Amino acid sequence: PLNLTGNARIEGVNSSSEANTYIESPYDNEALDMTGNAQIAGDVSIANANGYVDLTGNCRIGGETGQAAIDNHVTFGASSVEFPTPDPTQFESYATNIVDPSVSTNGNKSFENIRIAAGTNPTFSGNITINGIVYIESPNLVTFSGNTTITGMIVAEGDLDAPNSQNQLHFAGNLSCQGVSQLPQSSQFDGLRDETGTFILAPGFDLSFSGNFNTVNGAIAASGISFTGNARGTVTNTIINYSADPMTLTGNARISIDRSNSVTGPSGLSGQTILALEPDSYTEGTP
C-alpha cells in the first residue's frame, strides 16, 4: 500500500506521467490512503481488484480532487506486474575495505569500497565522502546523520522473503549522490562504473529518509520505504517497495521522478525470463 499525509507529494519532473504509481497491495484492500494536501501528479494503477482509495482533505491525483480524482486517474484490478528480483551478491567482490566496530565513522571521513560487517550498527556523522560500493551485511542498523556525499551504490544483503527489524538504513542528514559512472578512472572501480541504473539495492532492509537529497541517479529498492519531515529530492529511475507494509510520505516530503535519462534494466535487478514457443518461427521436415 501507499500512504501520503500532510503536504506530501509525488511529482514528475518533465511530465505528470513520470509520477504514475503502481500499487499491488494483495493483503490490504486500502491500497492508497491520502490525507491533508497530499498529491500524486500521475495516474494510479491498483492490482488488487477489491482495493480502494481513501482521500481525506484536499488531496489530488492527476491534478483532480475528490471522486473525480478516483474516477479519472485510478485503475482497480490492473494487470499484475512481475517485480524484478534483487541480487546484491553480484557486487560483493567490490567491497574490499571492512568497516567494523573498530573503525570510527564519526567526524569528517572518506571511505572507498566498504563492507559493513554484520552487527556493526554504525552512524556516519560529520562530513562523509564515500566512493564506490557500500556493501551492508545483515543484520545492521546503518545511519547517515551528517552531510553525506556518495559516488557509487549502496547494497545490502538482507533476505527479501524474511525482512528483519534489525536491518535498517536511515538518512537523517543531507545526501548528495552521483551514479557509478562518475567514479574516478582508477582500477579499484573497474567494472563497477558499468553497473549503472541503481543507487540503493536493499532487499530485507527498511529504508527511511528524513533529510534532503539531490538527484539520485538510479533506482531505489528496499523492503519498507518512508520519507518524513522535509525530505525531498529527485529520483531518476523508479522506487520499489517490496514490503507488504505501506510505503509512506509524511509532512512536507516531496519526491520528484525524472525518467528522461533512466536506465533500462538497472544493475542488480533482474526480470523474469520466459522461454516461449513461437511455431511460426520454424518449419519441421523429414530427413
Short mmCIF file of N, CA and C in Angstrom, two decimals, residues 1 24-32 46 48-54 76:
data_model
loop_
_atom_site.label_atom_id
_atom_site.label_comp_id
_atom_site.label_asym_id
_atom_site.label_seq_id
_atom_site.Cartn_x
_atom_site.Cartn_y
_atom_site.Cartn_z
N PRO A 1 0.82 -1.20 0.00
CA PRO A 1 0.00 0.00 0.00
C PRO A 1 0.86 1.26 0.00
N GLU A 24 0.38 -2.87 -5.64
CA GLU A 24 -0.12 -4.24 -5.66
C GLU A 24 -1.06 -4.51 -4.49
N SER A 25 -0.60 -4.27 -3.26
CA SER A 25 -1.41 -4.36 -2.03
C SER A 25 -2.28 -5.62 -1.97
N PRO A 26 -1.70 -6.81 -2.06
CA PRO A 26 -2.52 -8.02 -2.07
C PRO A 26 -3.16 -8.36 -0.73
N TYR A 27 -2.60 -7.84 0.38
CA TYR A 27 -3.08 -8.21 1.71
C TYR A 27 -3.87 -7.10 2.39
N ASP A 28 -4.01 -5.96 1.76
CA ASP A 28 -4.68 -4.82 2.36
C ASP A 28 -5.53 -4.15 1.29
N ASN A 29 -6.85 -4.17 1.48
CA ASN A 29 -7.73 -3.58 0.47
C ASN A 29 -7.63 -2.06 0.42
N GLU A 30 -7.21 -1.44 1.54
CA GLU A 30 -6.97 0.00 1.49
C GLU A 30 -5.60 0.21 0.84
N ALA A 31 -5.62 0.30 -0.46
CA ALA A 31 -4.38 0.33 -1.23
C ALA A 31 -3.71 1.70 -1.19
N LEU A 32 -4.51 2.76 -1.16
CA LEU A 32 -3.98 4.12 -1.18
C LEU A 32 -4.73 4.97 -0.17
N ILE A 46 -3.95 0.00 -9.43
CA ILE A 46 -4.01 -0.87 -8.25
C ILE A 46 -4.36 -2.28 -8.71
N ASN A 48 -4.97 -5.02 -6.85
CA ASN A 48 -6.00 -5.64 -6.01
C ASN A 48 -7.37 -5.19 -6.49
N ALA A 49 -8.15 -6.12 -7.06
CA ALA A 49 -9.46 -5.77 -7.61
C ALA A 49 -10.42 -5.30 -6.54
N ASN A 50 -10.17 -5.70 -5.27
CA ASN A 50 -11.01 -5.27 -4.15
C ASN A 50 -10.44 -4.04 -3.45
N GLY A 51 -9.38 -3.49 -4.00
CA GLY A 51 -8.74 -2.36 -3.37
C GLY A 51 -9.58 -1.09 -3.47
N TYR A 52 -9.29 -0.16 -2.57
CA TYR A 52 -9.99 1.12 -2.61
C TYR A 52 -9.04 2.23 -2.19
N VAL A 53 -9.48 3.46 -2.46
CA VAL A 53 -8.69 4.66 -2.17
C VAL A 53 -9.44 5.47 -1.13
N ASP A 54 -8.73 5.93 -0.10
CA ASP A 54 -9.31 6.78 0.93
C ASP A 54 -8.68 8.16 0.85
N PHE A 76 -8.56 0.07 -10.92
CA PHE A 76 -8.62 -1.05 -9.99
C PHE A 76 -8.58 -2.36 -10.77
#
